[in-house]
Short mmCIF file of C-alpha atoms in Angstrom, two decimals:
data_model
loop_
_atom_site.label_atom_id
_atom_site.label_comp_id
_atom_site.label_asym_id
_atom_site.label_seq_id
_atom_site.Cartn_x
_atom_site.Cartn_y
_atom_site.Cartn_z
CA MET C 1 24.49 -27.45 -11.62
CA CYS C 2 28.52 -27.04 -11.73
CA ALA C 3 29.11 -30.37 -12.85
CA CYS C 4 27.63 -29.03 -16.36
CA GLU C 5 29.82 -28.42 -18.72
CA ASP C 6 28.25 -25.20 -20.11
CA ILE C 7 26.98 -23.76 -17.23
CA GLU C 8 29.62 -21.21 -15.70
CA VAL C 9 28.87 -20.11 -11.88
CA VAL C 10 31.25 -15.83 -11.71
CA HIS C 11 29.21 -15.10 -9.18
CA PHE C 12 28.26 -15.98 -5.60
CA ALA C 13 27.14 -13.60 -3.34
CA ARG C 14 25.34 -14.47 0.46
CA ARG C 15 23.33 -9.95 -0.11
CA ALA C 16 20.60 -9.35 -1.07
CA GLN C 17 22.60 -6.13 -2.32
CA SER C 18 25.12 -7.67 -3.76
CA LEU C 19 22.89 -7.64 -6.47
CA GLU C 20 23.89 -4.20 -7.57
CA GLU C 21 26.33 -5.40 -8.42
CA LEU C 22 26.47 -7.78 -11.01
CA ALA C 23 28.03 -6.92 -14.67
CA ASP C 24 26.36 -6.55 -17.66
CA ASP C 25 27.27 -9.91 -19.07
CA VAL C 26 25.50 -12.06 -16.48
CA ASP C 27 23.69 -14.50 -18.13
CA VAL C 28 21.18 -15.82 -16.58
CA ALA C 29 20.48 -15.25 -11.67
CA ILE C 30 19.18 -17.45 -9.37
CA VAL C 31 18.60 -15.28 -6.40
CA ASP C 32 17.33 -16.72 -3.30
CA ILE C 33 13.51 -14.96 -2.24
CA ASP C 34 14.00 -15.56 1.22
CA PHE C 35 15.18 -12.65 2.48
CA ALA C 36 14.37 -10.36 5.42
CA GLU C 37 11.21 -7.27 4.75
CA GLY C 38 11.29 -7.64 0.47
CA ALA C 39 14.86 -6.97 0.36
CA ALA C 40 15.13 -9.59 -2.47
CA TYR C 41 12.48 -8.43 -4.27
CA ARG C 42 13.45 -4.58 -4.12
CA ARG C 43 16.53 -5.49 -5.44
CA ILE C 44 15.41 -8.11 -8.18
CA ALA C 45 13.23 -4.91 -9.10
CA SER C 46 16.15 -2.31 -9.82
CA THR C 47 19.14 -4.96 -11.12
CA VAL C 48 16.31 -5.85 -14.42
CA ALA C 49 16.11 -2.08 -14.54
CA ARG C 50 19.10 -2.03 -15.11
CA LEU C 51 20.45 -5.23 -16.55
CA PRO C 52 16.88 -5.09 -18.40
CA ASP C 53 18.56 -8.17 -20.31
CA LEU C 54 19.66 -9.93 -17.25
CA ARG C 55 16.88 -13.76 -16.93
CA VAL C 56 16.40 -13.78 -13.75
CA LEU C 57 15.35 -17.55 -11.33
CA ALA C 58 13.42 -17.19 -7.95
CA LEU C 59 15.01 -19.35 -5.67
CA THR C 60 11.80 -20.33 -3.07
CA THR C 61 10.78 -22.88 0.20
CA SER C 62 9.91 -26.31 -0.30
CA PRO C 63 6.98 -25.72 -0.80
CA ALA C 64 7.60 -22.41 -2.38
CA ARG C 65 5.03 -20.05 -1.16
CA HIS C 66 2.48 -18.49 -3.92
CA GLU C 67 2.18 -15.23 -2.57
CA ASP C 68 6.47 -15.50 -2.58
CA VAL C 69 6.62 -16.72 -6.55
CA ALA C 70 3.36 -13.60 -7.34
CA ARG C 71 5.77 -11.38 -5.64
CA ALA C 72 9.08 -12.81 -8.02
CA ILE C 73 7.77 -12.65 -11.06
CA GLY C 74 6.18 -9.68 -10.21
CA ALA C 75 9.44 -7.62 -9.23
CA GLY C 76 10.84 -8.84 -12.67
CA ALA C 77 12.20 -13.00 -12.52
CA VAL C 78 11.17 -15.16 -15.36
CA GLY C 79 10.40 -18.47 -13.63
CA PHE C 80 10.80 -20.30 -9.66
CA VAL C 81 12.98 -23.41 -8.83
CA ASP C 82 12.51 -24.75 -5.38
CA VAL C 83 15.66 -25.72 -3.10
CA ASP C 84 14.55 -28.95 -3.14
CA ALA C 85 14.40 -29.51 -7.71
CA ASP C 86 17.84 -31.86 -8.47
CA PRO C 87 20.25 -30.49 -10.63
CA GLU C 88 18.53 -31.92 -13.78
CA GLU C 89 15.13 -29.05 -13.36
CA PHE C 90 18.06 -26.34 -12.30
CA THR C 91 19.66 -27.32 -15.65
CA GLY C 92 16.80 -27.19 -17.13
CA ALA C 93 15.35 -23.77 -15.93
CA VAL C 94 18.79 -21.71 -16.02
CA HIS C 95 19.00 -23.38 -19.79
CA ALA C 96 14.65 -21.71 -20.93
CA VAL C 97 15.38 -18.47 -19.41
CA GLN C 98 18.15 -17.90 -20.90
CA ASP C 99 16.47 -18.53 -24.17
CA GLY C 100 14.14 -16.91 -23.24
CA GLU C 101 10.54 -18.65 -21.95
CA MET C 102 9.75 -18.24 -18.42
CA TRP C 103 10.05 -21.74 -16.39
CA LEU C 104 7.14 -22.06 -14.74
CA PRO C 105 7.00 -25.98 -12.85
CA GLY C 106 4.03 -27.52 -13.84
CA ALA C 107 3.62 -29.32 -10.55
CA ALA C 108 4.47 -26.33 -8.01
CA THR C 109 3.20 -23.74 -10.29
CA GLY C 110 -0.24 -25.78 -9.97
CA ALA C 111 -0.30 -25.45 -6.23
CA VAL C 112 0.85 -22.08 -6.27
CA LEU C 113 -2.28 -20.91 -8.60
CA ARG C 114 -4.76 -23.26 -6.06
CA ASP C 115 -3.43 -21.59 -3.72
CA ILE C 116 -4.64 -17.66 -5.32
CA ALA C 117 -7.15 -19.08 -6.25
CA SER C 118 -8.53 -19.35 -3.03
CA ASP C 119 -7.23 -15.80 -1.96
CA ILE C 120 -9.18 -14.65 -4.57
CA GLN C 121 -11.62 -15.88 -3.66
CA VAL C 122 -12.97 -13.07 -0.99
CA THR C 123 -16.14 -10.87 -3.54
CA SER C 124 -16.72 -8.08 -3.09
CA SER C 125 -19.85 -9.06 -0.64
CA GLU C 126 -17.38 -11.07 1.89
CA ARG C 127 -15.36 -7.55 2.17
CA ARG C 128 -18.40 -6.26 3.35
CA SER C 129 -18.77 -8.54 5.30
CA ARG C 130 -15.93 -8.42 6.81
CA LEU C 131 -16.42 -5.08 7.33
CA VAL C 132 -19.71 -4.96 8.87
CA ALA C 133 -18.00 -7.75 11.32
CA VAL C 134 -15.31 -5.94 11.95
CA ALA C 135 -17.72 -2.88 13.38
CA LEU C 136 -19.39 -5.44 15.50
CA GLY C 137 -16.74 -6.33 17.13
CA LEU C 138 -16.27 -2.75 18.02
CA VAL C 139 -19.23 -2.78 20.10
CA PRO C 140 -18.74 -5.48 23.47
CA ALA C 141 -15.43 -3.83 22.78
CA ALA C 142 -16.47 -0.20 23.30
CA GLY C 143 -18.07 -1.94 26.03
CA ALA C 144 -15.64 -3.60 27.49
CA LEU C 145 -13.89 -0.24 27.37
CA ALA C 146 -16.66 2.15 29.26
CA ALA C 147 -16.98 -0.46 31.60
CA VAL C 148 -13.32 -0.11 32.53
CA LEU C 149 -12.63 3.84 32.53
CA SER C 150 -16.07 3.95 34.93
CA LEU C 151 -13.91 2.43 37.10
CA LEU C 152 -11.81 4.21 36.40
CA TRP C 153 -13.08 7.18 36.75
CA ARG C 154 -14.47 5.70 40.75
CA LYS C 155 -11.46 5.02 42.22
CA TYR C 156 -10.15 7.81 40.53
CA LEU C 157 -13.10 10.54 42.58
CA GLY C 158 -12.28 8.27 45.17
CA HIS C 159 -8.85 9.47 45.93
CA LEU C 160 -11.19 12.80 46.91
CA GLY C 161 -13.74 11.71 48.48
CA VAL C 162 -16.31 12.52 45.46
CA ARG C 163 -18.77 10.47 44.04
CA PRO C 164 -19.04 11.57 40.31
CA VAL C 165 -22.78 12.21 41.09
CA ASP C 166 -21.24 15.16 42.85
CA ILE C 167 -19.70 16.71 40.57
CA ALA C 168 -22.82 15.27 37.09
CA LEU C 169 -20.30 13.10 35.96
CA ASP C 170 -21.21 9.55 33.58
CA PRO C 171 -17.65 7.94 33.17
CA THR C 172 -19.65 6.68 30.87
CA THR C 173 -19.82 9.20 28.40
CA ARG C 174 -16.12 9.86 28.74
CA VAL C 175 -15.69 6.49 26.19
CA VAL C 176 -15.42 9.49 23.33
CA ASP C 177 -12.46 10.54 24.86
CA ALA C 178 -10.99 7.71 24.94
CA ILE C 179 -11.71 7.03 22.05
CA VAL C 180 -10.27 10.10 20.69
CA THR C 181 -7.03 10.09 22.31
CA ILE C 182 -6.71 5.88 21.23
CA SER C 183 -7.00 8.12 17.40
CA LEU C 184 -3.95 10.71 18.81
CA LEU C 185 -2.17 7.71 19.51
CA VAL C 186 -3.32 5.90 16.20
CA ALA C 187 -2.03 9.10 14.66
CA VAL C 188 1.83 9.98 16.23
CA PHE C 189 2.13 5.76 15.20
CA GLY C 190 0.20 5.28 12.87
CA PRO C 191 3.04 7.07 10.16
CA LEU C 192 5.07 4.43 10.99
CA LEU C 193 2.85 2.29 8.77
CA TYR C 194 4.71 3.97 5.54
CA VAL C 195 8.19 4.05 6.24
CA ARG C 196 9.37 1.61 4.44
CA SER C 197 6.61 3.13 1.49
CA TRP C 198 8.79 6.24 1.64
CA LEU C 199 11.94 4.20 2.01
CA ASP C 200 10.99 2.88 -1.28
CA ILE C 201 10.33 5.77 -2.76
CA GLY C 202 13.76 7.51 -1.59
CA GLU C 203 15.17 4.42 -2.79
CA LYS C 204 13.67 5.05 -5.98
CA SER C 205 14.46 8.77 -6.41
CA LEU C 206 18.00 9.38 -5.80
CA GLY C 207 20.81 8.44 -7.54
CA GLU C 208 22.42 5.18 -7.76
CA ARG C 209 24.95 6.27 -5.45
CA GLY C 210 22.73 7.73 -2.46
CA SER C 211 20.18 4.48 -3.95
CA HIS C 212 22.61 1.71 -2.85
CA TRP C 213 23.43 3.74 0.56
CA LEU C 214 20.44 3.24 1.20
CA GLY C 215 19.27 -0.17 0.60
CA GLU C 216 22.46 -1.54 2.31
CA HIS C 217 21.50 0.93 5.53
CA ARG C 218 18.45 -0.31 4.56
CA THR C 219 17.25 -0.99 8.73
CA VAL C 220 19.04 2.99 9.87
CA ALA C 221 17.66 4.91 8.26
CA GLY C 222 13.88 3.40 8.25
CA THR C 223 14.85 3.77 12.56
CA VAL C 224 16.46 8.05 11.88
CA VAL C 225 12.98 8.00 9.76
CA GLY C 226 10.49 6.23 12.48
CA MET C 227 12.73 8.23 14.87
CA LEU C 228 11.95 11.65 13.39
CA LEU C 229 8.44 10.43 12.92
CA LEU C 230 7.93 9.79 17.18
CA VAL C 231 9.27 13.19 18.06
CA ILE C 232 6.82 14.72 14.85
CA GLY C 233 4.32 13.71 16.66
CA ALA C 234 5.05 13.98 20.03
CA ALA C 235 5.26 17.50 18.92
CA LEU C 236 2.24 18.33 17.57
CA THR C 237 0.34 16.44 20.43
CA VAL C 238 2.03 19.12 22.35
CA TYR C 239 0.82 22.90 20.40
CA ALA C 240 -2.07 20.59 17.81
CA ASP C 241 -3.70 17.72 19.10
CA LEU C 242 -6.61 19.15 16.29
CA VAL C 243 -4.12 18.00 13.72
CA LEU C 244 -3.59 15.03 15.09
CA VAL C 245 -6.89 13.31 15.18
CA LEU C 246 -8.25 15.86 12.11
CA VAL C 247 -5.75 15.01 9.30
CA ILE C 248 -3.36 12.14 9.93
CA GLY C 249 -5.58 10.09 12.28
CA PRO C 250 -8.38 10.45 9.52
CA ILE C 251 -5.65 9.03 6.81
CA VAL C 252 -3.94 6.72 9.07
CA ALA C 253 -7.91 4.81 9.79
CA ILE C 254 -8.97 5.33 5.80
CA SER C 255 -5.49 3.51 4.77
CA ILE C 256 -6.65 0.63 7.39
CA LEU C 257 -10.40 0.03 5.59
CA ALA C 258 -8.54 0.03 2.36
CA VAL C 259 -6.88 -3.19 3.29
CA ILE C 260 -9.85 -4.18 4.96
CA ILE C 261 -11.98 -4.51 2.83
CA GLY C 262 -9.21 -4.73 -0.15
CA LEU C 263 -8.91 -1.75 -1.48
CA THR C 264 -5.96 -0.58 -1.55
CA HIS C 265 -4.90 -0.83 -4.98
CA GLU C 266 -7.09 2.30 -5.38
CA LEU C 267 -5.23 4.80 -2.91
CA PRO C 268 -1.52 6.23 -3.56
CA SER C 269 1.37 4.80 -3.42
CA VAL C 270 2.82 7.25 -0.50
CA LEU C 271 -0.55 5.35 1.50
CA ARG C 272 -0.79 1.90 0.99
CA ILE C 273 0.37 0.13 3.43
CA ASP C 274 -0.76 -3.78 1.58
CA LEU C 275 3.12 -4.93 3.37
CA ILE C 276 2.66 -5.06 6.52
CA ARG C 277 0.56 -8.13 8.03
CA PRO C 278 -2.22 -7.73 8.99
CA ARG C 279 -1.95 -9.76 11.90
CA ARG C 280 1.71 -7.81 12.45
CA ALA C 281 -0.87 -4.26 12.74
CA ALA C 282 -3.64 -5.21 14.46
CA PHE C 283 -0.89 -6.16 17.14
CA ALA C 284 0.60 -3.26 17.00
CA GLY C 285 -3.18 -1.38 17.62
CA ILE C 286 -4.11 -4.03 20.43
CA ALA C 287 -0.35 -3.17 22.30
CA ILE C 288 -1.18 1.21 21.40
CA VAL C 289 -4.35 0.18 23.58
CA LEU C 290 -3.02 -2.18 26.40
CA LEU C 291 -0.46 0.39 27.20
CA PHE C 292 -2.23 3.21 26.97
CA MET C 293 -4.98 1.90 29.46
CA SER C 294 -1.52 0.64 31.97
CA ALA C 295 -0.97 4.33 31.98
CA LEU C 296 -3.99 5.30 32.53
CA GLY C 297 -4.27 2.83 35.70
CA THR C 298 -1.31 3.79 37.54
CA GLU C 299 -1.94 6.94 37.01
CA VAL C 300 -5.13 6.57 38.56
CA LEU C 301 -4.42 3.84 41.28
CA ILE C 302 -1.21 4.66 42.06
CA ARG C 303 -1.10 8.23 41.59
CA GLY C 304 -3.42 9.80 42.04
CA PRO C 305 -5.73 13.74 42.05
CA GLU C 306 -2.50 16.56 41.43
CA PHE C 307 -3.21 19.93 41.75
CA GLY C 308 -1.29 23.31 41.17
CA VAL C 309 -2.23 26.66 41.24
CA LYS C 310 -3.66 26.41 37.35
CA GLY C 311 -5.64 23.32 38.13
CA ALA C 312 -5.51 19.47 37.80
CA GLU C 313 -2.34 18.52 36.48
CA GLY C 314 -1.41 15.03 35.46
CA ALA C 315 -0.81 12.92 32.40
CA LEU C 316 -3.50 11.30 31.07
CA MET C 317 -6.31 11.85 33.33
CA THR C 318 -6.00 15.78 32.30
CA LYS C 319 -4.50 15.23 28.60
CA PHE C 320 -6.28 13.06 27.09
CA MET C 321 -9.36 12.25 29.74
CA GLY C 322 -11.04 15.10 30.18
CA PHE C 323 -10.36 15.55 33.69
CA ARG C 324 -10.42 19.76 34.61
CA ALA C 325 -10.21 21.92 37.14
CA THR C 326 -10.80 24.76 37.80
CA PRO C 327 -9.61 28.75 39.32
CA ALA C 328 -12.30 30.35 40.12
CA ILE C 329 -12.80 33.03 43.15
CA VAL C 330 -15.75 32.26 45.12
CA THR C 331 -17.53 34.54 47.21
CA ASP C 332 -20.32 33.56 50.18
CA VAL C 333 -23.47 35.20 49.13
CA ASP C 334 -24.63 35.76 52.49
CA GLY C 335 -20.91 37.48 53.49
CA ALA C 336 -20.86 34.87 56.46
CA LEU C 337 -17.73 33.70 55.15
CA PRO C 338 -14.74 35.67 54.15
CA VAL C 339 -14.41 35.61 50.04
CA ARG C 340 -11.49 32.32 48.81
CA GLN C 341 -9.99 30.99 45.70
CA ARG C 342 -10.53 27.70 45.13
CA LEU C 343 -10.00 25.37 42.11
CA TYR C 344 -13.39 24.28 40.82
CA LEU C 345 -14.15 20.62 40.65
CA GLY C 346 -17.73 20.26 38.66
CA GLY C 347 -21.14 20.51 40.35
CA ASN C 348 -24.91 19.54 40.41
CA ALA C 349 -28.63 20.97 41.01
CA ASP C 350 -27.63 21.25 44.70
CA LEU C 351 -23.70 21.12 45.07
CA TYR C 352 -20.78 23.16 44.30
CA VAL C 353 -17.52 20.67 44.56
CA PHE C 354 -13.80 22.84 45.01
CA VAL C 355 -10.90 22.22 46.15
CA ASP C 356 -8.15 24.00 48.17
CA PRO C 357 -5.01 23.14 46.93
CA CYS C 358 -3.16 25.24 48.97
CA HIS C 359 -4.37 23.57 52.01
CA GLY C 360 -3.64 19.16 50.92
CA ASP C 361 -6.11 19.72 48.33
CA LYS C 362 -8.83 19.42 50.79
CA ILE C 363 -12.50 19.43 49.41
CA GLU C 364 -15.04 21.73 49.91
CA MET C 365 -18.80 21.67 48.94
CA VAL C 366 -21.13 24.31 49.09
CA SER C 367 -25.20 24.81 47.98
CA VAL C 368 -25.62 26.75 44.38
CA GLY C 369 -27.53 29.63 45.90
CA SER C 370 -25.33 30.45 48.74
CA SER C 371 -22.25 31.80 47.00
CA ARG C 372 -20.93 32.98 44.13
CA ILE C 373 -18.42 31.35 41.77
CA GLU C 374 -16.19 33.89 38.48
CA ILE C 375 -14.00 32.15 36.89
CA VAL C 376 -9.92 33.04 37.08
CA ASP C 377 -6.49 31.84 35.06
CA GLU C 378 -5.13 31.15 38.52
CA ILE C 379 -5.45 30.93 42.03
CA SER C 380 -2.84 32.24 45.30
CA CYS C 381 -1.86 30.62 48.35
#
């Protein structure tokens, strides 16, 4: 282009943010859209809004990816050229867009449209089939989860010398507790999916200086917002579990389902997570589940049960998996034994099972008809 006498290069920048610095006497801007995190598209949109007479050409990879071209045109670009285009094509593109035309190279545009056509061929019935397949895929996953939880429950109670049947516990039924726990984790980490959308909204709503600062410090702002969300979410898990599970969790689930069945356009902008790549979201979800199962396995296999005067202690097994040890006063019906303060683990039709935290977590089993139990807030040693 520099060899063309009628084209003058007046500005060159290495950062997407530099588009904000363009003067209103620039006729055509060629923007490399291969910036991380979609920065180029945001800058194209904001610059075209500020300079409506500016014509933007998107510089794409070779060959051009259909999603890049579509997003660039949607942001306000009036055409595209790939990095391997010859000087004559660049010159023709600049002249065409300067004259008010669109520049869509024939062969490259045809390839882009073919790629787009293959994407939009997914019908609503195919989306429903995909959703059904995902739901059916969760069935064996739930079975595997139930098997692992059953093993962990047996190992956990095995530290005490107690069997699940002794306290009328069916470990497989605790899958519901695990699902609630996973929902809780999604509720804590799920809002992180919206950080990018919230920053976009903030960038548009702030004044010019605020928008410029946010654009230049987007990574820092995203990190700060993400950390604040995690702190708030962690606090809510301590003081308001049901708020997370019953409110935030379903909101995140609805957003994810909307992505699966292709209805993100029906959601409010603050709830859309369509910029999150499915593979990345799936990987993050699997990573959260594996992290939780690893922490649970560590607590079960290495630490084992822990007790205090108010009941069972620990983190995951007590808070998330429903393991309970209730303070109680045990009175022998016949008066043959003294009144005892114990933690009640559970029982079946024949036995009550207690643990004595004051004497090395000693297990005591008594006949149902021989003792009377009074539940209290805590016991004393």
